[in-house]
PDB file of C-alpha atoms in Angstrom:
ATOM      1  CA  UNK A   1     101.784   5.943  40.896  1.00 44.00           C
ATOM      2  CA  UNK A   2     102.195   9.675  41.494  1.00 51.00           C
ATOM      3  CA  UNK A   3      99.538  12.354  41.456  1.00 49.00           C
ATOM      4  CA  UNK A   4     100.001  16.095  41.735  1.00 53.00           C
ATOM      5  CA  UNK A   5      97.778  19.162  41.876  1.00 55.00           C
ATOM      6  CA  UNK A   6      96.971  22.304  43.815  1.00 61.00           C
ATOM      7  CA  UNK A   7      93.745  21.870  45.833  1.00 73.00           C
ATOM      8  CA  UNK A   8      92.777  20.232  49.104  1.00 81.00           C
ATOM      9  CA  UNK A   9      89.985  18.311  47.355  1.00 86.00           C
ATOM     10  CA  UNK A  10      92.433  17.188  44.661  1.00 88.00           C
ATOM     11  CA  UNK A  11      94.889  16.051  47.330  1.00 91.00           C
ATOM     12  CA  UNK A  12      92.236  13.978  49.080  1.00 92.00           C
ATOM     13  CA  UNK A  13      91.102  12.477  45.751  1.00 91.00           C
ATOM     14  CA  UNK A  14      94.709  11.560  44.836  1.00 90.00           C
ATOM     15  CA  UNK A  15      95.185   9.876  48.219  1.00 93.00           C
ATOM     16  CA  UNK A  16      91.940   7.942  47.741  1.00 93.00           C
ATOM     17  CA  UNK A  17      92.947   6.905  44.200  1.00 90.00           C
ATOM     18  CA  UNK A  18      96.194   5.492  45.553  1.00 88.00           C
ATOM     19  CA  UNK A  19      94.031   3.023  47.484  1.00 88.00           C
ATOM     20  CA  UNK A  20      96.596   2.750  50.253  1.00 89.00           C
ATOM     21  CA  UNK A  21      94.839   3.203  53.610  1.00 92.00           C
ATOM     22  CA  UNK A  22      93.289   6.445  52.321  1.00 94.00           C
ATOM     23  CA  UNK A  23      91.454   7.402  55.532  1.00 95.00           C
ATOM     24  CA  UNK A  24      94.635   7.057  57.624  1.00 95.00           C
ATOM     25  CA  UNK A  25      96.888   8.839  55.115  1.00 96.00           C
ATOM     26  CA  UNK A  26      94.407  11.670  54.440  1.00 95.00           C
ATOM     27  CA  UNK A  27      93.826  12.347  58.142  1.00 95.00           C
ATOM     28  CA  UNK A  28      97.556  12.586  58.869  1.00 96.00           C
ATOM     29  CA  UNK A  29      98.272  14.834  55.866  1.00 96.00           C
ATOM     30  CA  UNK A  30      95.273  17.110  56.401  1.00 95.00           C
ATOM     31  CA  UNK A  31      96.167  17.564  60.079  1.00 95.00           C
ATOM     32  CA  UNK A  32      99.703  18.596  59.092  1.00 96.00           C
ATOM     33  CA  UNK A  33      98.514  21.010  56.365  1.00 95.00           C
ATOM     34  CA  UNK A  34      95.890  22.600  58.594  1.00 93.00           C
ATOM     35  CA  UNK A  35      94.098  25.520  56.976  1.00 90.00           C
ATOM     36  CA  UNK A  36      96.960  26.586  54.703  1.00 93.00           C
ATOM     37  CA  UNK A  37      96.252  26.792  50.978  1.00 93.00           C
ATOM     38  CA  UNK A  38      98.046  24.123  48.941  1.00 94.00           C
ATOM     39  CA  UNK A  39     100.440  25.282  46.206  1.00 93.00           C
ATOM     40  CA  UNK A  40     101.322  21.794  44.922  1.00 94.00           C
ATOM     41  CA  UNK A  41     101.312  18.175  46.059  1.00 94.00           C
ATOM     42  CA  UNK A  42     102.585  14.785  44.985  1.00 95.00           C
ATOM     43  CA  UNK A  43     101.245  11.371  46.042  1.00 94.00           C
ATOM     44  CA  UNK A  44     103.607   8.485  45.295  1.00 93.00           C
ATOM     45  CA  UNK A  45     102.843   4.859  46.101  1.00 88.00           C
ATOM     46  CA  UNK A  46     105.560   2.253  45.860  1.00 83.00           C
ATOM     47  CA  UNK A  47     105.569  -1.513  46.126  1.00 72.00           C
ATOM     48  CA  UNK A  48     108.778  -3.247  47.150  1.00 70.00           C
ATOM     49  CA  UNK A  49     109.699  -6.902  47.466  1.00 70.00           C
ATOM     50  CA  UNK A  50     111.479  -7.884  50.664  1.00 69.00           C
ATOM     51  CA  UNK A  51     112.524 -11.567  50.694  1.00 70.00           C
ATOM     52  CA  UNK A  52     109.175 -13.389  50.571  1.00 72.00           C
ATOM     53  CA  UNK A  53     107.061 -10.329  51.379  1.00 70.00           C
ATOM     54  CA  UNK A  54     105.417  -7.692  49.238  1.00 70.00           C
ATOM     55  CA  UNK A  55     105.491  -4.353  51.054  1.00 74.00           C
ATOM     56  CA  UNK A  56     103.705  -1.186  50.066  1.00 81.00           C
ATOM     57  CA  UNK A  57     104.231   2.364  51.195  1.00 88.00           C
ATOM     58  CA  UNK A  58     103.049   5.805  50.184  1.00 94.00           C
ATOM     59  CA  UNK A  59     104.771   9.166  50.361  1.00 95.00           C
ATOM     60  CA  UNK A  60     102.769  12.380  50.172  1.00 96.00           C
ATOM     61  CA  UNK A  61     104.582  15.673  49.560  1.00 96.00           C
ATOM     62  CA  UNK A  62     102.706  18.946  50.031  1.00 97.00           C
ATOM     63  CA  UNK A  63     103.890  22.473  49.311  1.00 96.00           C
ATOM     64  CA  UNK A  64     102.096  25.392  50.935  1.00 95.00           C
ATOM     65  CA  UNK A  65     103.051  29.045  50.811  1.00 93.00           C
ATOM     66  CA  UNK A  66     105.263  28.657  53.908  1.00 94.00           C
ATOM     67  CA  UNK A  67     106.005  24.980  54.403  1.00 96.00           C
ATOM     68  CA  UNK A  68     107.019  21.714  52.808  1.00 97.00           C
ATOM     69  CA  UNK A  69     105.202  18.762  54.370  1.00 97.00           C
ATOM     70  CA  UNK A  70     106.254  15.157  53.912  1.00 96.00           C
ATOM     71  CA  UNK A  71     104.137  12.235  55.058  1.00 96.00           C
ATOM     72  CA  UNK A  72     105.167   8.615  54.833  1.00 95.00           C
ATOM     73  CA  UNK A  73     103.017   5.579  55.588  1.00 94.00           C
ATOM     74  CA  UNK A  74     104.045   1.957  55.388  1.00 90.00           C
ATOM     75  CA  UNK A  75     102.629  -1.340  56.534  1.00 87.00           C
ATOM     76  CA  UNK A  76     104.196  -3.952  58.749  1.00 81.00           C
ATOM     77  CA  UNK A  77     103.399  -7.616  59.170  1.00 80.00           C
ATOM     78  CA  UNK A  78     102.486  -8.998  62.571  1.00 81.00           C
ATOM     79  CA  UNK A  79     105.575  -9.322  64.744  1.00 83.00           C
ATOM     80  CA  UNK A  80     106.694  -9.579  68.350  1.00 83.00           C
ATOM     81  CA  UNK A  81     105.279  -6.132  69.133  1.00 85.00           C
ATOM     82  CA  UNK A  82     101.882  -6.638  67.503  1.00 85.00           C
ATOM     83  CA  UNK A  83      99.852  -9.812  66.926  1.00 88.00           C
ATOM     84  CA  UNK A  84      98.154  -8.254  63.869  1.00 91.00           C
ATOM     85  CA  UNK A  85      99.465  -6.339  60.842  1.00 86.00           C
ATOM     86  CA  UNK A  86      99.771  -2.588  61.366  1.00 88.00           C
ATOM     87  CA  UNK A  87     100.634   0.621  59.552  1.00 90.00           C
ATOM     88  CA  UNK A  88     102.884   3.446  60.637  1.00 91.00           C
ATOM     89  CA  UNK A  89     102.376   6.973  59.382  1.00 94.00           C
ATOM     90  CA  UNK A  90     104.506  10.017  60.099  1.00 95.00           C
ATOM     91  CA  UNK A  91     104.454  13.621  58.967  1.00 96.00           C
ATOM     92  CA  UNK A  92     107.132  16.273  59.063  1.00 95.00           C
ATOM     93  CA  UNK A  93     106.575  19.955  58.477  1.00 95.00           C
ATOM     94  CA  UNK A  94     109.560  21.976  57.244  1.00 95.00           C
ATOM     95  CA  UNK A  95     109.672  25.752  56.835  1.00 95.00           C
ATOM     96  CA  UNK A  96     110.640  26.616  53.265  1.00 95.00           C
ATOM     97  CA  UNK A  97     113.635  28.624  54.536  1.00 94.00           C
ATOM     98  CA  UNK A  98     115.137  25.387  55.913  1.00 93.00           C
ATOM     99  CA  UNK A  99     115.212  23.593  52.563  1.00 93.00           C
ATOM    100  CA  UNK A 100     118.846  23.639  51.552  1.00 90.00           C
ATOM    101  CA  UNK A 101     118.648  21.690  48.310  1.00 90.00           C
ATOM    102  CA  UNK A 102     116.224  20.385  45.723  1.00 93.00           C
ATOM    103  CA  UNK A 103     118.002  17.964  43.396  1.00 93.00           C
ATOM    104  CA  UNK A 104     116.275  16.520  40.356  1.00 95.00           C
ATOM    105  CA  UNK A 105     118.179  13.828  38.468  1.00 96.00           C
ATOM    106  CA  UNK A 106     116.863  12.873  35.017  1.00 96.00           C
ATOM    107  CA  UNK A 107     117.659   9.697  33.122  1.00 96.00           C
ATOM    108  CA  UNK A 108     117.087   9.992  29.373  1.00 95.00           C
ATOM    109  CA  UNK A 109     117.386   7.327  26.696  1.00 92.00           C
ATOM    110  CA  UNK A 110     119.450   8.000  23.555  1.00 93.00           C
ATOM    111  CA  UNK A 111     120.865  11.347  24.700  1.00 93.00           C
ATOM    112  CA  UNK A 112     122.478  11.939  21.303  1.00 95.00           C
ATOM    113  CA  UNK A 113     119.022  12.374  19.757  1.00 94.00           C
ATOM    114  CA  UNK A 114     117.357  14.119  22.717  1.00 94.00           C
ATOM    115  CA  UNK A 115     114.854  16.827  21.855  1.00 93.00           C
ATOM    116  CA  UNK A 116     113.689  19.396  24.434  1.00 93.00           C
ATOM    117  CA  UNK A 117     110.408  18.441  26.057  1.00 90.00           C
ATOM    118  CA  UNK A 118     111.005  14.690  25.785  1.00 93.00           C
ATOM    119  CA  UNK A 119     109.969  12.974  28.997  1.00 95.00           C
ATOM    120  CA  UNK A 120     112.856  11.438  30.996  1.00 96.00           C
ATOM    121  CA  UNK A 121     112.791   7.670  31.405  1.00 96.00           C
ATOM    122  CA  UNK A 122     113.280   8.124  35.149  1.00 96.00           C
ATOM    123  CA  UNK A 123     113.593  10.956  37.668  1.00 97.00           C
ATOM    124  CA  UNK A 124     114.966  11.011  41.195  1.00 95.00           C
ATOM    125  CA  UNK A 125     113.878  13.894  43.421  1.00 95.00           C
ATOM    126  CA  UNK A 126     116.129  14.483  46.436  1.00 93.00           C
ATOM    127  CA  UNK A 127     115.258  17.152  48.977  1.00 94.00           C
ATOM    128  CA  UNK A 128     117.528  18.211  51.833  1.00 90.00           C
ATOM    129  CA  UNK A 129     116.688  20.303  54.883  1.00 90.00           C
ATOM    130  CA  UNK A 130     119.267  19.153  57.393  1.00 78.00           C
ATOM    131  CA  UNK A 131     117.284  16.583  59.368  1.00 63.00           C
ATOM    132  CA  UNK A 132     119.292  13.616  58.047  1.00 57.00           C
ATOM    133  CA  UNK A 133     122.882  13.696  56.876  1.00 56.00           C
ATOM    134  CA  UNK A 134     125.033  10.888  55.589  1.00 56.00           C
ATOM    135  CA  UNK A 135     128.718  10.795  56.549  1.00 61.00           C
ATOM    136  CA  UNK A 136     131.242   9.094  54.289  1.00 63.00           C
ATOM    137  CA  UNK A 137     134.547   8.683  56.151  1.00 68.00           C
ATOM    138  CA  UNK A 138     137.896   7.249  55.169  1.00 76.00           C
ATOM    139  CA  UNK A 139     141.293   7.196  56.863  1.00 77.00           C
ATOM    140  CA  UNK A 140     143.294  10.342  56.172  1.00 78.00           C
ATOM    141  CA  UNK A 141     146.832  10.002  54.844  1.00 80.00           C
ATOM    142  CA  UNK A 142     149.789  12.227  54.100  1.00 81.00           C
ATOM    143  CA  UNK A 143     152.021  12.281  51.031  1.00 78.00           C
ATOM    144  CA  UNK A 144     154.836  10.294  52.670  1.00 83.00           C
ATOM    145  CA  UNK A 145     154.547   6.597  51.642  1.00 82.00           C
ATOM    146  CA  UNK A 146     156.656   5.550  54.672  1.00 85.00           C
ATOM    147  CA  UNK A 147     154.607   7.455  57.242  1.00 83.00           C
ATOM    148  CA  UNK A 148     152.920   5.261  59.863  1.00 82.00           C
ATOM    149  CA  UNK A 149     151.297   8.070  61.860  1.00 83.00           C
ATOM    150  CA  UNK A 150     147.585   8.154  62.514  1.00 83.00           C
ATOM    151  CA  UNK A 151     146.210  11.123  60.572  1.00 76.00           C
ATOM    152  CA  UNK A 152     142.607  10.639  61.699  1.00 78.00           C
ATOM    153  CA  UNK A 153     139.789  10.579  59.206  1.00 76.00           C
ATOM    154  CA  UNK A 154     138.578  12.662  56.338  1.00 74.00           C
ATOM    155  CA  UNK A 155     135.163  12.608  54.746  1.00 69.00           C
ATOM    156  CA  UNK A 156     132.114  14.387  53.507  1.00 61.00           C
ATOM    157  CA  UNK A 157     128.622  15.034  54.781  1.00 57.00           C
ATOM    158  CA  UNK A 158     125.675  14.843  52.397  1.00 56.00           C
ATOM    159  CA  UNK A 159     122.119  15.990  53.115  1.00 55.00           C
ATOM    160  CA  UNK A 160     119.899  13.000  52.476  1.00 60.00           C
ATOM    161  CA  UNK A 161     116.506  13.758  53.989  1.00 81.00           C
ATOM    162  CA  UNK A 162     114.243  12.487  51.213  1.00 89.00           C
ATOM    163  CA  UNK A 163     114.835  10.709  47.938  1.00 90.00           C
ATOM    164  CA  UNK A 164     111.987   9.680  45.657  1.00 92.00           C
ATOM    165  CA  UNK A 165     112.512   7.641  42.461  1.00 93.00           C
ATOM    166  CA  UNK A 166     109.842   7.613  39.766  1.00 94.00           C
ATOM    167  CA  UNK A 167     110.230   5.731  36.488  1.00 94.00           C
ATOM    168  CA  UNK A 168     108.187   5.680  33.312  1.00 94.00           C
ATOM    169  CA  UNK A 169     108.333   1.870  33.159  1.00 93.00           C
ATOM    170  CA  UNK A 170     107.294   1.304  36.773  1.00 89.00           C
ATOM    171  CA  UNK A 171     105.035   4.267  37.512  1.00 90.00           C
ATOM    172  CA  UNK A 172     103.900   5.501  34.104  1.00 91.00           C
ATOM    173  CA  UNK A 173     104.598   8.691  32.141  1.00 93.00           C
ATOM    174  CA  UNK A 174     102.015  10.754  34.068  1.00 90.00           C
ATOM    175  CA  UNK A 175     103.855  10.030  37.319  1.00 90.00           C
ATOM    176  CA  UNK A 176     107.129  11.234  35.833  1.00 94.00           C
ATOM    177  CA  UNK A 177     105.407  14.401  34.555  1.00 94.00           C
ATOM    178  CA  UNK A 178     103.821  15.046  37.949  1.00 92.00           C
ATOM    179  CA  UNK A 179     107.114  14.598  39.767  1.00 95.00           C
ATOM    180  CA  UNK A 180     108.745  17.112  37.422  1.00 96.00           C
ATOM    181  CA  UNK A 181     105.899  19.579  38.083  1.00 95.00           C
ATOM    182  CA  UNK A 182     106.196  19.224  41.871  1.00 96.00           C
ATOM    183  CA  UNK A 183     109.994  19.560  41.755  1.00 96.00           C
ATOM    184  CA  UNK A 184     109.671  22.754  39.715  1.00 96.00           C
ATOM    185  CA  UNK A 185     107.086  24.227  42.115  1.00 95.00           C
ATOM    186  CA  UNK A 186     109.276  23.397  45.126  1.00 96.00           C
ATOM    187  CA  UNK A 187     112.424  24.806  43.461  1.00 95.00           C
ATOM    188  CA  UNK A 188     110.607  28.028  42.598  1.00 94.00           C
ATOM    189  CA  UNK A 189     109.202  28.334  46.133  1.00 95.00           C
ATOM    190  CA  UNK A 190     112.598  27.866  47.780  1.00 93.00           C
ATOM    191  CA  UNK A 191     114.218  30.348  45.376  1.00 90.00           C
ATOM    192  CA  UNK A 192     111.539  32.927  46.203  1.00 84.00           C
ATOM    193  CA  UNK A 193     111.825  32.397  49.989  1.00 73.00           C
ATOM    194  CA  UNK A 194     114.287  34.738  51.727  1.00 73.00           C
ATOM    195  CA  UNK A 195     117.134  33.061  53.601  1.00 65.00           C
ATOM    196  CA  UNK A 196     116.770  33.889  57.295  1.00 59.00           C
ATOM    197  CA  UNK A 197     119.933  32.141  58.425  1.00 53.00           C
ATOM    198  CA  UNK A 198     118.076  28.865  59.092  1.00 48.00           C
TER     199      UNK A 198
END
């Protein structure tokens, strides 16, 4: 389930509608936003199945005039560190100038008969700002098939700070629409923000 909008009251209402520890999530998000006006937000709750457990978590994305805020809350079962179930919530505030990429992948059915404006079956929003990078390495080689020298490694680094998948089947068409709206608002905000050398 994803909800988007542009007001503080709307953000709180979307968090409450998600039904996922709304007091905890709202307090963390509102503290991170502070008094800044909200340009756009997205609340996305996901349920995953891990072996014999059902686990829920919620991600809240907020765009202000100067910052991108991401909050993530998930629950944990009782374990060796806690005799009772608990939830962990974290927020990160990123200046818009630091956002290096906003990638929106769309999956459409029957592309040969696609008409503009048709809702994608699924979207994946990936946002990078340099906090997390993934390295893919492989042994380097030269063109000589008989060479036994160690040429070190070669690879690539990919920004992979946040990836959010929303599907029509799992989350509903409104959630897909709202994710598209948030992605557009964030793309426009980062395009309009001057690059200050990060």
